[in-house]
mmCIF file of C-alpha atoms in Angstrom:
data_model
loop_
_atom_site.group_PDB
_atom_site.id
_atom_site.type_symbol
_atom_site.label_atom_id
_atom_site.label_comp_id
_atom_site.label_asym_id
_atom_site.label_seq_id
_atom_site.Cartn_x
_atom_site.Cartn_y
_atom_site.Cartn_z
ATOM 1 C CA MET A 9 12.358 7.163 49.578
ATOM 2 C CA ASN A 10 13.898 8.781 46.505
ATOM 3 C CA SER A 11 12.900 12.135 44.997
ATOM 4 C CA SER A 12 10.681 10.434 42.388
ATOM 5 C CA ASP A 13 8.727 8.584 45.070
ATOM 6 C CA ALA A 14 8.315 11.805 47.057
ATOM 7 C CA ALA A 15 7.051 13.638 43.998
ATOM 8 C CA ASN A 16 4.565 10.896 43.206
ATOM 9 C CA ASN A 17 3.267 10.809 46.799
ATOM 10 C CA THR A 18 2.829 14.593 46.829
ATOM 11 C CA GLN A 19 0.978 14.459 43.500
ATOM 12 C CA ASN A 20 -1.259 11.624 44.585
ATOM 13 C CA SER A 21 -1.951 13.295 47.920
ATOM 14 C CA GLU A 22 -3.092 16.420 46.127
ATOM 15 C CA LEU A 23 -5.403 14.358 43.865
ATOM 16 C CA ARG A 24 -6.827 12.524 46.882
ATOM 17 C CA THR A 25 -7.536 15.819 48.639
ATOM 18 C CA GLN A 26 -9.422 16.973 45.557
ATOM 19 C CA ASN A 27 -11.419 13.700 45.535
ATOM 20 C CA ALA A 28 -10.382 13.488 41.901
ATOM 21 C CA THR A 29 -11.688 11.089 39.228
ATOM 22 C CA VAL A 30 -9.253 8.694 37.602
ATOM 23 C CA VAL A 31 -9.902 6.954 34.288
ATOM 24 C CA LEU A 32 -8.482 3.428 34.134
ATOM 25 C CA VAL A 33 -7.857 1.839 30.729
ATOM 26 C CA TYR A 34 -9.425 -1.491 31.580
ATOM 27 C CA SER A 35 -9.082 -4.826 29.790
ATOM 28 C CA GLY A 36 -10.484 -6.970 32.595
ATOM 29 C CA GLY A 37 -7.255 -8.951 32.786
ATOM 30 C CA LEU A 38 -4.783 -9.395 35.618
ATOM 31 C CA ASP A 39 -2.813 -6.140 35.396
ATOM 32 C CA THR A 40 -5.726 -3.788 35.046
ATOM 33 C CA SER A 41 -7.915 -5.651 37.602
ATOM 34 C CA VAL A 42 -5.141 -5.400 40.179
ATOM 35 C CA CYS A 43 -5.013 -1.655 39.472
ATOM 36 C CA ILE A 44 -8.515 -1.093 40.833
ATOM 37 C CA PRO A 45 -7.856 -1.948 44.529
ATOM 38 C CA LEU A 46 -4.399 -0.408 44.195
ATOM 39 C CA MET A 47 -5.869 2.901 43.057
ATOM 40 C CA ARG A 48 -8.065 2.911 46.154
ATOM 41 C CA GLU A 49 -5.686 1.513 48.778
ATOM 42 C CA GLU A 50 -2.349 2.986 47.722
ATOM 43 C CA TYR A 51 -3.284 6.033 45.639
ATOM 44 C CA GLY A 52 -6.427 7.170 47.509
ATOM 45 C CA PHE A 53 -8.868 7.450 44.609
ATOM 46 C CA GLU A 54 -12.513 6.835 45.408
ATOM 47 C CA HIS A 55 -14.063 7.582 42.032
ATOM 48 C CA ILE A 56 -12.616 5.140 39.482
ATOM 49 C CA VAL A 57 -13.898 5.136 35.930
ATOM 50 C CA THR A 58 -13.028 2.045 33.900
ATOM 51 C CA VAL A 59 -12.986 2.134 30.117
ATOM 52 C CA THR A 60 -12.969 -1.019 27.985
ATOM 53 C CA VAL A 61 -12.477 -0.428 24.235
ATOM 54 C CA ASP A 62 -13.777 -3.216 21.980
ATOM 55 C CA VAL A 63 -11.348 -3.551 19.097
ATOM 56 C CA GLY A 64 -12.238 -7.159 18.411
ATOM 57 C CA GLN A 65 -11.645 -9.047 21.627
ATOM 58 C CA PRO A 66 -13.839 -12.095 22.233
ATOM 59 C CA ALA A 67 -17.353 -11.115 23.361
ATOM 60 C CA ASP A 68 -16.832 -13.124 26.557
ATOM 61 C CA ASP A 69 -13.812 -10.963 27.438
ATOM 62 C CA ILE A 70 -15.832 -7.780 27.016
ATOM 63 C CA ARG A 71 -18.639 -9.181 29.065
ATOM 64 C CA GLN A 72 -16.206 -10.350 31.726
ATOM 65 C CA ALA A 73 -14.609 -6.919 31.924
ATOM 66 C CA GLU A 74 -18.038 -5.327 32.371
ATOM 67 C CA GLU A 75 -18.957 -7.821 35.113
ATOM 68 C CA ARG A 76 -15.677 -7.331 36.957
ATOM 69 C CA ALA A 77 -16.024 -3.565 36.733
ATOM 70 C CA ARG A 78 -19.478 -3.804 38.354
ATOM 71 C CA THR A 79 -18.151 -6.155 41.015
ATOM 72 C CA PHE A 80 -15.321 -3.722 41.821
ATOM 73 C CA GLY A 81 -17.748 -0.814 42.021
ATOM 74 C CA THR A 82 -16.320 1.358 39.241
ATOM 75 C CA GLU A 83 -18.197 3.623 36.853
ATOM 76 C CA HIS A 84 -17.770 1.653 33.649
ATOM 77 C CA TYR A 85 -17.807 2.477 29.928
ATOM 78 C CA THR A 86 -17.568 -0.026 27.041
ATOM 79 C CA VAL A 87 -16.774 1.606 23.721
ATOM 80 C CA ASP A 88 -17.439 -0.359 20.518
ATOM 81 C CA ALA A 89 -14.608 0.748 18.208
ATOM 82 C CA LYS A 90 -14.333 -2.336 15.953
ATOM 83 C CA ALA A 91 -15.474 -0.658 12.728
ATOM 84 C CA GLU A 92 -13.355 2.424 13.444
ATOM 85 C CA PHE A 93 -10.366 0.204 14.151
ATOM 86 C CA VAL A 94 -10.641 -1.470 10.751
ATOM 87 C CA GLU A 95 -11.297 1.635 8.729
ATOM 88 C CA GLN A 96 -8.927 4.087 10.446
ATOM 89 C CA TYR A 97 -6.137 1.820 11.675
ATOM 90 C CA CYS A 98 -6.088 -1.586 9.919
ATOM 91 C CA TRP A 99 -6.612 -0.199 6.407
ATOM 92 C CA PRO A 100 -3.769 2.365 6.733
ATOM 93 C CA ALA A 101 -1.624 -0.557 7.897
ATOM 94 C CA VAL A 102 -2.608 -2.526 4.783
ATOM 95 C CA LYS A 103 -1.715 0.405 2.499
ATOM 96 C CA ALA A 104 1.712 0.598 4.162
ATOM 97 C CA ASN A 105 2.139 -3.182 4.270
ATOM 98 C CA GLY A 106 2.357 -2.721 8.036
ATOM 99 C CA ASP A 107 5.012 -5.058 9.401
ATOM 100 C CA TYR A 108 7.551 -4.978 12.214
ATOM 101 C CA GLN A 109 10.487 -7.377 12.168
ATOM 102 C CA GLY A 110 8.535 -10.063 10.335
ATOM 103 C CA TYR A 111 4.999 -9.955 11.683
ATOM 104 C CA PRO A 112 1.923 -7.834 10.983
ATOM 105 C CA ILE A 113 1.741 -5.030 13.509
ATOM 106 C CA SER A 114 -1.515 -5.448 15.452
ATOM 107 C CA THR A 115 -1.301 -4.650 19.156
ATOM 108 C CA SER A 116 0.638 -1.479 18.391
ATOM 109 C CA ILE A 117 -1.981 0.006 16.075
ATOM 110 C CA ALA A 118 -4.828 -0.683 18.518
ATOM 111 C CA ARG A 119 -3.212 1.156 21.438
ATOM 112 C CA PRO A 120 -3.601 4.678 20.042
ATOM 113 C CA LEU A 121 -7.300 4.077 19.433
ATOM 114 C CA ILE A 122 -7.790 2.663 22.940
ATOM 115 C CA ALA A 123 -6.013 5.655 24.411
ATOM 116 C CA LEU A 124 -8.090 8.026 22.236
ATOM 117 C CA LYS A 125 -11.340 6.556 23.589
ATOM 118 C CA ALA A 126 -10.023 6.821 27.165
ATOM 119 C CA VAL A 127 -9.287 10.509 26.497
ATOM 120 C CA GLU A 128 -12.854 11.048 25.247
ATOM 121 C CA VAL A 129 -14.276 9.441 28.404
ATOM 122 C CA ALA A 130 -11.881 11.417 30.614
ATOM 123 C CA GLN A 131 -13.097 14.661 29.071
ATOM 124 C CA LYS A 132 -16.725 13.555 29.512
ATOM 125 C CA VAL A 133 -16.362 12.724 33.233
ATOM 126 C CA GLY A 134 -13.975 15.545 34.100
ATOM 127 C CA ALA A 135 -11.146 13.252 35.175
ATOM 128 C CA LYS A 136 -7.926 14.600 36.645
ATOM 129 C CA ALA A 137 -5.793 11.531 35.982
ATOM 130 C CA TYR A 138 -5.399 8.349 33.960
ATOM 131 C CA SER A 139 -4.255 4.929 35.064
ATOM 132 C CA HIS A 140 -3.186 1.915 33.074
ATOM 133 C CA GLY A 141 -1.745 -1.525 33.713
ATOM 134 C CA CYS A 142 1.390 -1.309 31.559
ATOM 135 C CA THR A 143 4.677 -2.405 32.994
ATOM 136 C CA GLY A 144 7.920 -0.459 32.748
ATOM 137 C CA LYS A 145 9.460 -3.020 30.399
ATOM 138 C CA GLY A 146 6.906 -3.047 27.593
ATOM 139 C CA ASN A 147 5.933 -0.924 24.617
ATOM 140 C CA ASP A 148 2.349 -0.094 25.501
ATOM 141 C CA GLN A 149 3.266 2.506 28.128
ATOM 142 C CA PHE A 150 4.770 4.611 25.330
ATOM 143 C CA ARG A 151 1.876 4.143 22.888
ATOM 144 C CA ILE A 152 -0.900 4.849 25.367
ATOM 145 C CA GLU A 153 0.741 7.719 27.202
ATOM 146 C CA TYR A 154 1.832 9.431 23.959
ATOM 147 C CA VAL A 155 -1.821 9.921 22.971
ATOM 148 C CA MET A 156 -2.867 10.993 26.465
ATOM 149 C CA ARG A 157 -0.038 13.505 26.768
ATOM 150 C CA THR A 158 -0.668 14.813 23.233
ATOM 151 C CA LEU A 159 -4.403 15.387 23.663
ATOM 152 C CA THR A 160 -4.656 16.140 27.389
ATOM 153 C CA PRO A 161 -1.233 17.262 28.580
ATOM 154 C CA ASP A 162 -2.532 18.616 31.886
ATOM 155 C CA LEU A 163 -3.831 15.269 33.191
ATOM 156 C CA ASP A 164 -1.660 13.076 35.377
ATOM 157 C CA ILE A 165 -0.857 9.477 34.487
ATOM 158 C CA ILE A 166 -0.443 6.769 37.090
ATOM 159 C CA ALA A 167 0.955 3.349 36.202
ATOM 160 C CA PRO A 168 0.910 1.120 39.289
ATOM 161 C CA MET A 169 2.617 -1.845 37.647
ATOM 162 C CA ARG A 170 5.486 0.380 36.498
ATOM 163 C CA GLU A 171 5.752 2.331 39.748
ATOM 164 C CA GLY A 172 5.839 -0.870 41.824
ATOM 165 C CA LYS A 173 4.276 -1.968 45.077
ATOM 166 C CA LEU A 174 4.484 0.187 48.156
ATOM 167 C CA MET A 175 6.973 -1.167 50.698
ATOM 168 C CA PRO A 176 6.373 -1.075 54.501
ATOM 169 C CA GLY A 177 9.463 1.073 55.087
ATOM 170 C CA GLY A 178 8.594 3.484 52.292
ATOM 171 C CA GLY A 179 9.530 3.542 48.623
ATOM 172 C CA ARG A 180 8.384 1.097 45.972
ATOM 173 C CA GLU A 181 9.573 -2.196 44.554
ATOM 174 C CA PRO A 182 8.717 -3.653 41.118
ATOM 175 C CA TRP A 183 5.865 -6.157 40.897
ATOM 176 C CA THR A 184 6.505 -9.645 39.623
ATOM 177 C CA ARG A 185 3.815 -11.564 37.758
ATOM 178 C CA SER A 186 3.511 -14.065 40.616
ATOM 179 C CA GLU A 187 3.128 -11.264 43.145
ATOM 180 C CA GLU A 188 0.318 -9.770 41.082
ATOM 181 C CA ILE A 189 -1.479 -13.122 41.122
ATOM 182 C CA ASP A 190 -1.018 -13.368 44.902
ATOM 183 C CA TYR A 191 -2.390 -9.835 45.365
ATOM 184 C CA ALA A 192 -5.350 -10.577 43.107
ATOM 185 C CA ASN A 193 -6.177 -13.768 45.030
ATOM 186 C CA ALA A 194 -5.849 -11.947 48.351
ATOM 187 C CA HIS A 195 -8.369 -9.377 47.177
ATOM 188 C CA GLY A 196 -10.825 -11.874 45.803
ATOM 189 C CA LEU A 197 -10.227 -10.923 42.182
ATOM 190 C CA ASP A 198 -11.416 -13.614 39.797
ATOM 191 C CA ILE A 199 -8.560 -13.687 37.266
ATOM 192 C CA PRO A 200 -7.734 -16.380 34.672
ATOM 193 C CA GLN A 201 -3.984 -16.522 35.155
ATOM 194 C CA THR A 202 -2.325 -19.081 37.421
ATOM 195 C CA LYS A 203 1.348 -19.575 38.227
ATOM 196 C CA ASP A 204 1.361 -22.606 35.961
ATOM 197 C CA LYS A 205 -0.441 -20.959 33.022
ATOM 198 C CA ILE A 206 0.828 -17.423 33.192
ATOM 199 C CA TRP A 207 0.348 -16.454 29.548
ATOM 200 C CA SER A 208 -0.279 -12.796 28.873
ATOM 201 C CA ILE A 209 -2.647 -12.464 25.889
ATOM 202 C CA ASP A 210 -3.744 -9.418 23.917
ATOM 203 C CA GLU A 211 -6.334 -9.682 21.164
ATOM 204 C CA ASN A 212 -7.877 -7.448 18.568
ATOM 205 C CA LEU A 213 -9.354 -7.943 15.095
ATOM 206 C CA TRP A 214 -5.948 -7.761 13.451
ATOM 207 C CA GLY A 215 -3.859 -9.986 15.686
ATOM 208 C CA ARG A 216 -3.420 -11.937 18.854
ATOM 209 C CA SER A 217 -0.219 -11.866 20.908
ATOM 210 C CA ILE A 218 0.751 -14.518 23.453
ATOM 211 C CA GLU A 219 3.698 -14.069 25.791
ATOM 212 C CA GLY A 220 4.896 -14.767 29.314
ATOM 213 C CA GLY A 221 5.959 -17.809 31.291
ATOM 214 C CA ARG A 222 8.090 -20.310 29.414
ATOM 215 C CA LEU A 223 7.105 -18.671 26.139
ATOM 216 C CA GLU A 224 9.774 -16.109 26.919
ATOM 217 C CA GLU A 225 12.451 -18.766 26.403
ATOM 218 C CA PRO A 226 13.793 -18.580 22.826
ATOM 219 C CA ASN A 227 14.160 -22.384 22.587
ATOM 220 C CA TYR A 228 10.812 -23.424 24.150
ATOM 221 C CA ALA A 229 8.348 -24.992 21.723
ATOM 222 C CA PRO A 230 4.949 -23.264 22.166
ATOM 223 C CA PRO A 231 2.259 -25.691 23.320
ATOM 224 C CA GLU A 232 -0.779 -26.044 21.094
ATOM 225 C CA GLU A 233 -2.986 -24.735 23.895
ATOM 226 C CA ILE A 234 -1.793 -21.170 23.413
ATOM 227 C CA PHE A 235 -3.361 -20.951 19.951
ATOM 228 C CA HIS A 236 -7.063 -20.099 19.699
ATOM 229 C CA TRP A 237 -7.464 -18.526 16.263
ATOM 230 C CA THR A 238 -5.518 -20.956 14.108
ATOM 231 C CA ARG A 239 -5.764 -24.720 13.809
ATOM 232 C CA GLY A 240 -2.749 -26.966 14.163
ATOM 233 C CA LEU A 241 -1.645 -28.522 10.866
ATOM 234 C CA ALA A 242 -3.038 -31.951 11.790
ATOM 235 C CA ASP A 243 -6.487 -30.400 12.327
ATOM 236 C CA THR A 244 -6.653 -28.337 9.136
ATOM 237 C CA PRO A 245 -8.776 -29.435 6.145
ATOM 238 C CA ASP A 246 -7.103 -31.596 3.500
ATOM 239 C CA THR A 247 -8.816 -29.628 0.745
ATOM 240 C CA PRO A 248 -7.312 -26.154 0.107
ATOM 241 C CA ARG A 249 -9.534 -23.066 0.125
ATOM 242 C CA VAL A 250 -9.157 -20.698 -2.820
ATOM 243 C CA LEU A 251 -10.394 -17.193 -2.248
ATOM 244 C CA LYS A 252 -10.372 -13.887 -4.136
ATOM 245 C CA ILE A 253 -9.768 -10.514 -2.483
ATOM 246 C CA GLY A 254 -10.917 -7.374 -4.319
ATOM 247 C CA PHE A 255 -9.192 -4.029 -3.741
ATOM 248 C CA GLU A 256 -10.075 -0.436 -4.444
ATOM 249 C CA ASN A 257 -7.467 2.259 -3.911
ATOM 250 C CA GLY A 258 -5.380 -0.141 -1.784
ATOM 251 C CA VAL A 259 -8.249 -1.119 0.489
ATOM 252 C CA PRO A 260 -9.816 -4.609 0.565
ATOM 253 C CA VAL A 261 -13.487 -4.333 -0.415
ATOM 254 C CA SER A 262 -14.707 -7.770 -1.467
ATOM 255 C CA LEU A 263 -14.331 -11.494 -0.823
ATOM 256 C CA ASP A 264 -15.064 -13.917 -3.700
ATOM 257 C CA GLY A 265 -16.871 -11.165 -5.586
ATOM 258 C CA GLU A 266 -19.136 -10.186 -2.667
ATOM 259 C CA ARG A 267 -18.729 -6.596 -1.489
ATOM 260 C CA LEU A 268 -18.464 -6.390 2.308
ATOM 261 C CA SER A 269 -17.918 -3.797 4.952
ATOM 262 C CA GLY A 270 -14.395 -3.583 6.297
ATOM 263 C CA LEU A 271 -15.366 -5.269 9.557
ATOM 264 C CA GLU A 272 -17.232 -8.095 7.813
ATOM 265 C CA LEU A 273 -14.373 -8.718 5.391
ATOM 266 C CA VAL A 274 -11.752 -8.958 8.153
ATOM 267 C CA GLN A 275 -13.950 -11.282 10.207
ATOM 268 C CA GLN A 276 -14.665 -13.623 7.331
ATOM 269 C CA VAL A 277 -11.061 -13.804 6.113
ATOM 270 C CA HIS A 278 -10.012 -14.317 9.729
ATOM 271 C CA SER A 279 -12.267 -17.353 10.048
ATOM 272 C CA LEU A 280 -11.222 -18.908 6.703
ATOM 273 C CA ALA A 281 -7.500 -18.414 7.244
ATOM 274 C CA GLY A 282 -7.574 -19.635 10.842
ATOM 275 C CA GLU A 283 -9.395 -22.813 9.792
ATOM 276 C CA HIS A 284 -6.509 -23.585 7.455
ATOM 277 C CA GLY A 285 -3.829 -22.798 10.034
ATOM 278 C CA VAL A 286 -2.677 -19.564 8.386
ATOM 279 C CA GLY A 287 -1.288 -16.735 10.467
ATOM 280 C CA ARG A 288 1.052 -18.126 13.160
ATOM 281 C CA VAL A 289 4.222 -16.129 13.686
ATOM 282 C CA ASP A 290 7.045 -16.771 16.168
ATOM 283 C CA VAL A 291 9.667 -14.012 16.309
ATOM 284 C CA MET A 292 12.443 -12.540 18.397
ATOM 285 C CA GLU A 293 11.352 -8.936 18.680
ATOM 286 C CA ASP A 294 13.335 -5.817 19.651
ATOM 287 C CA ARG A 295 11.216 -3.721 21.969
ATOM 288 C CA MET A 296 11.441 0.058 22.182
ATOM 289 C CA LEU A 297 13.604 -0.079 25.326
ATOM 290 C CA GLY A 298 16.106 -2.291 23.519
ATOM 291 C CA LEU A 299 15.007 -5.512 25.170
ATOM 292 C CA LYS A 300 15.011 -8.529 22.847
ATOM 293 C CA VAL A 301 11.963 -10.697 23.558
ATOM 294 C CA ARG A 302 10.316 -13.742 22.116
ATOM 295 C CA GLU A 303 6.723 -13.225 20.901
ATOM 296 C CA ASN A 304 4.093 -15.525 19.457
ATOM 297 C CA TYR A 305 1.345 -14.102 17.270
ATOM 298 C CA GLU A 306 -1.771 -15.267 15.466
ATOM 299 C CA CYS A 307 -2.676 -12.946 12.574
ATOM 300 C CA PRO A 308 -4.811 -14.941 10.088
ATOM 301 C CA ALA A 309 -6.680 -12.094 8.355
ATOM 302 C CA ALA A 310 -3.686 -9.781 8.415
ATOM 303 C CA VAL A 311 -1.367 -12.326 6.813
ATOM 304 C CA VAL A 312 -3.835 -12.998 3.981
ATOM 305 C CA LEU A 313 -4.761 -9.382 3.279
ATOM 306 C CA LEU A 314 -1.183 -8.085 3.478
ATOM 307 C CA THR A 315 0.004 -10.853 1.190
ATOM 308 C CA ALA A 316 -2.696 -9.912 -1.337
ATOM 309 C CA HIS A 317 -1.951 -6.188 -1.084
ATOM 310 C CA ARG A 318 1.781 -6.617 -1.672
ATOM 311 C CA THR A 319 1.018 -8.813 -4.652
ATOM 312 C CA LEU A 320 -1.257 -6.214 -6.215
ATOM 313 C CA GLU A 321 1.243 -3.428 -5.624
ATOM 314 C CA ALA A 322 3.902 -5.514 -7.388
ATOM 315 C CA LEU A 323 1.614 -5.760 -10.410
ATOM 316 C CA VAL A 324 0.734 -2.061 -10.755
ATOM 317 C CA CYS A 325 3.763 -0.137 -9.455
ATOM 318 C CA THR A 326 6.980 0.632 -11.286
ATOM 319 C CA GLN A 327 10.234 -0.867 -10.133
ATOM 320 C CA ALA A 328 11.389 2.481 -8.783
ATOM 321 C CA GLU A 329 8.118 2.990 -6.911
ATOM 322 C CA LEU A 330 8.347 -0.409 -5.275
ATOM 323 C CA LYS A 331 11.955 0.189 -4.222
ATOM 324 C CA PHE A 332 11.137 3.575 -2.634
ATOM 325 C CA LYS A 333 7.849 2.391 -1.104
ATOM 326 C CA ALA A 334 9.699 -0.428 0.681
ATOM 327 C CA LEU A 335 11.620 2.301 2.556
ATOM 328 C CA VAL A 336 8.402 4.230 3.214
ATOM 329 C CA ASP A 337 6.659 1.111 4.482
ATOM 330 C CA ARG A 338 9.451 0.287 6.834
ATOM 331 C CA GLU A 339 9.558 3.793 8.275
ATOM 332 C CA TRP A 340 5.760 3.830 8.613
ATOM 333 C CA GLY A 341 5.889 0.480 10.423
ATOM 334 C CA GLU A 342 8.486 1.804 12.857
ATOM 335 C CA LEU A 343 6.366 4.867 13.662
ATOM 336 C CA ALA A 344 3.212 2.797 14.068
ATOM 337 C CA TYR A 345 5.056 0.269 16.273
ATOM 338 C CA ARG A 346 6.133 3.127 18.541
ATOM 339 C CA GLY A 347 2.538 4.433 18.646
ATOM 340 C CA LEU A 348 3.404 7.804 17.110
ATOM 341 C CA TRP A 349 0.020 8.080 15.396
ATOM 342 C CA PHE A 350 0.090 11.883 15.231
ATOM 343 C CA ASP A 351 3.686 12.304 14.094
ATOM 344 C CA PRO A 352 4.085 14.655 11.104
ATOM 345 C CA LEU A 353 6.433 12.191 9.364
ATOM 346 C CA LYS A 354 3.731 9.574 9.494
ATOM 347 C CA GLU A 355 1.366 11.995 7.761
ATOM 348 C CA ASP A 356 4.045 12.731 5.135
ATOM 349 C CA LEU A 357 4.635 9.059 4.473
ATOM 350 C CA GLU A 358 0.890 8.438 4.164
ATOM 351 C CA ALA A 359 0.623 11.211 1.561
ATOM 352 C CA PHE A 360 3.030 9.301 -0.657
ATOM 353 C CA THR A 361 1.377 5.945 0.108
ATOM 354 C CA ASP A 362 -2.108 7.237 -0.652
ATOM 355 C CA ARG A 363 -0.967 8.547 -4.034
ATOM 356 C CA ILE A 364 0.401 5.109 -4.905
ATOM 357 C CA GLN A 365 -2.854 3.459 -3.761
ATOM 358 C CA GLU A 366 -4.844 5.268 -6.464
ATOM 359 C CA ARG A 367 -3.685 2.483 -8.785
ATOM 360 C CA VAL A 368 -3.821 -0.434 -6.335
ATOM 361 C CA THR A 369 -7.212 -1.533 -7.598
ATOM 362 C CA GLY A 370 -7.943 -5.078 -8.768
ATOM 363 C CA ALA A 371 -8.145 -8.553 -7.329
ATOM 364 C CA VAL A 372 -5.803 -11.250 -5.996
ATOM 365 C CA THR A 373 -6.543 -14.975 -5.826
ATOM 366 C CA LEU A 374 -4.944 -16.973 -3.011
ATOM 367 C CA ARG A 375 -4.883 -20.586 -1.888
ATOM 368 C CA LEU A 376 -5.026 -21.435 1.826
ATOM 369 C CA ALA A 377 -3.659 -24.876 2.684
ATOM 370 C CA LYS A 378 -1.985 -26.432 5.712
ATOM 371 C CA GLY A 379 -0.703 -23.198 7.227
ATOM 372 C CA SER A 380 0.335 -21.630 3.931
ATOM 373 C CA CYS A 381 -1.071 -18.652 2.045
ATOM 374 C CA THR A 382 -0.026 -18.797 -1.629
ATOM 375 C CA VAL A 383 -0.841 -16.325 -4.383
ATOM 376 C CA VAL A 384 -2.212 -18.061 -7.472
ATOM 377 C CA GLY A 385 -3.404 -15.076 -9.516
ATOM 378 C CA ARG A 386 -3.707 -11.301 -9.768
ATOM 379 C CA GLU A 387 -5.463 -8.812 -12.037
ATOM 380 C CA SER A 388 -5.808 -5.079 -12.430
ATOM 381 C CA THR A 389 -6.679 -2.498 -15.074
ATOM 382 C CA TRP A 390 -3.503 -0.708 -13.909
ATOM 383 C CA ALA A 391 -1.280 -3.739 -14.394
ATOM 384 C CA LEU A 392 2.147 -2.829 -15.788
ATOM 385 C CA TYR A 393 2.247 -6.157 -17.590
ATOM 386 C CA ASN A 394 2.036 -6.689 -21.331
ATOM 387 C CA GLU A 395 1.746 -10.295 -22.396
ATOM 388 C CA ASP A 396 2.766 -9.510 -25.975
ATOM 389 C CA LEU A 397 6.013 -7.909 -24.813
ATOM 390 C CA ALA A 398 6.800 -10.404 -22.046
ATOM 391 C CA SER A 399 5.991 -13.654 -23.826
ATOM 392 C CA PHE A 400 8.864 -15.783 -25.195
ATOM 393 C CA ASP A 401 6.565 -16.623 -28.127
ATOM 394 C CA SER A 402 6.155 -12.973 -29.178
ATOM 395 C CA LYS A 403 8.326 -11.205 -31.731
ATOM 396 C CA THR A 404 7.015 -7.706 -30.911
ATOM 397 C CA PHE A 405 10.036 -7.002 -28.753
ATOM 398 C CA ASP A 406 13.167 -6.984 -30.932
ATOM 399 C CA GLN A 407 15.594 -8.929 -28.799
ATOM 400 C CA ALA A 408 18.560 -7.790 -30.944
ATOM 401 C CA GLU A 409 18.085 -4.285 -29.477
ATOM 402 C CA SER A 410 19.326 -5.641 -26.119
ATOM 403 C CA ILE A 411 22.848 -6.210 -27.461
ATOM 404 C CA GLY A 412 24.079 -2.684 -26.832
ATOM 405 C CA MET A 413 22.587 -2.571 -23.342
ATOM 406 C CA VAL A 414 24.147 -5.910 -22.410
ATOM 407 C CA LYS A 415 27.568 -4.768 -23.608
ATOM 408 C CA THR A 416 27.519 -1.712 -21.320
ATOM 409 C CA HIS A 417 25.969 -3.568 -18.348
ATOM 410 C CA GLY A 418 28.203 -3.284 -15.279
ATOM 411 C CA LEU A 419 30.752 -1.202 -17.163
ATOM 412 C CA GLN A 420 32.256 0.522 -14.121
ATOM 413 C CA SER A 421 32.275 -2.717 -12.190
ATOM 414 C CA ARG A 422 34.161 -4.411 -14.957
ATOM 415 C CA MET A 423 36.611 -1.518 -15.139
ATOM 416 C CA TYR A 424 37.232 -1.833 -11.394
ATOM 417 C CA TRP A 425 37.863 -5.569 -11.699
ATOM 418 C CA ALA A 426 40.364 -5.001 -14.502
ATOM 419 C CA LEU A 427 42.265 -2.394 -12.422
ATOM 420 C CA ARG A 428 42.138 -4.559 -9.301
ATOM 421 C CA HIS A 429 43.627 -7.533 -11.140
ATOM 422 C CA ARG A 430 46.099 -5.789 -13.483
ATOM 423 C CA SER A 431 49.503 -7.425 -13.578
#
């Protein structure tokens, strides 16, 4: 047994002696369901409080988590945070064109909210510790624990999947996915994963991630069965769907002229885009630990709304603003991906972004067809476009005035070339 194991055992022994309460961030899936008997058998907790945060998972998943929590004898809380997720997390992501290495960030922006709700429950029930099902290889351990340690630094955090299974001779050994399934079956846990279909799925209103099994192989073609939100191209309608997204101050507020709440708008765009096969993303992603992994995502609403937002910004912002904001957006995306929701730099970046958004008001028309989302029109009272000046048929702009500018264009570059090639 190493010093880390000894320290953990001493800590857990003290908590057991105190008959402490532990709050488990609970999805109802394999990892978190396995944590319940583990917290009792290996960590000695009797009072386990499970918290499921609804950020847009299927209703059946929420119901299943509640039923499993009752079956396992935990004190359970379900927190409906869908509207808060859209308004306080998705909309800031839209303003910052939230993207990480080519896909709309979705799982990462939900984790801080889930952790925040777990903190609120922990404070309510007087918990002494948290538990979660994150592994030691993934990103979520950072995102969730950052919030917990920021808001409740005195509470302990136990991560059974990361700490590994207890060995007969002492010490711990990492869990494999197959061993988790065996443990779940041995304890009568009704879990959906099998060794043949071992996909790990995370869903919220903004995106759905699918990983695990053969999907980890960079050259493996994903089977159609992994996609639930988006139709395959053969099953999409032959007739395109044209829709119009209205924005106010950088936030989507209407669909086809009808004003909707944020939650309603995301849900309706999600349905329309998914029907036309829009939103599938397959990327090689660099995780926070430096691991390069293959990920599949479905983000129908996010792809449409981010496309519309970028288009509107391009219409109303100056060239210099767009160039600088691209840097701001990338930095914001990195911070959000790492779950640093309370970082001061994130607040600073958002101050700039919010100032820009004061002019990002207008509407964008898009066409959804066979997996594509194409912009076909945009309008705004803040548009930096003047038809009279831009048109080739207009004489308002005196083209002769460009002669001097053209003559000096690239002057230093031309001077360098002449020196480089002098005889």
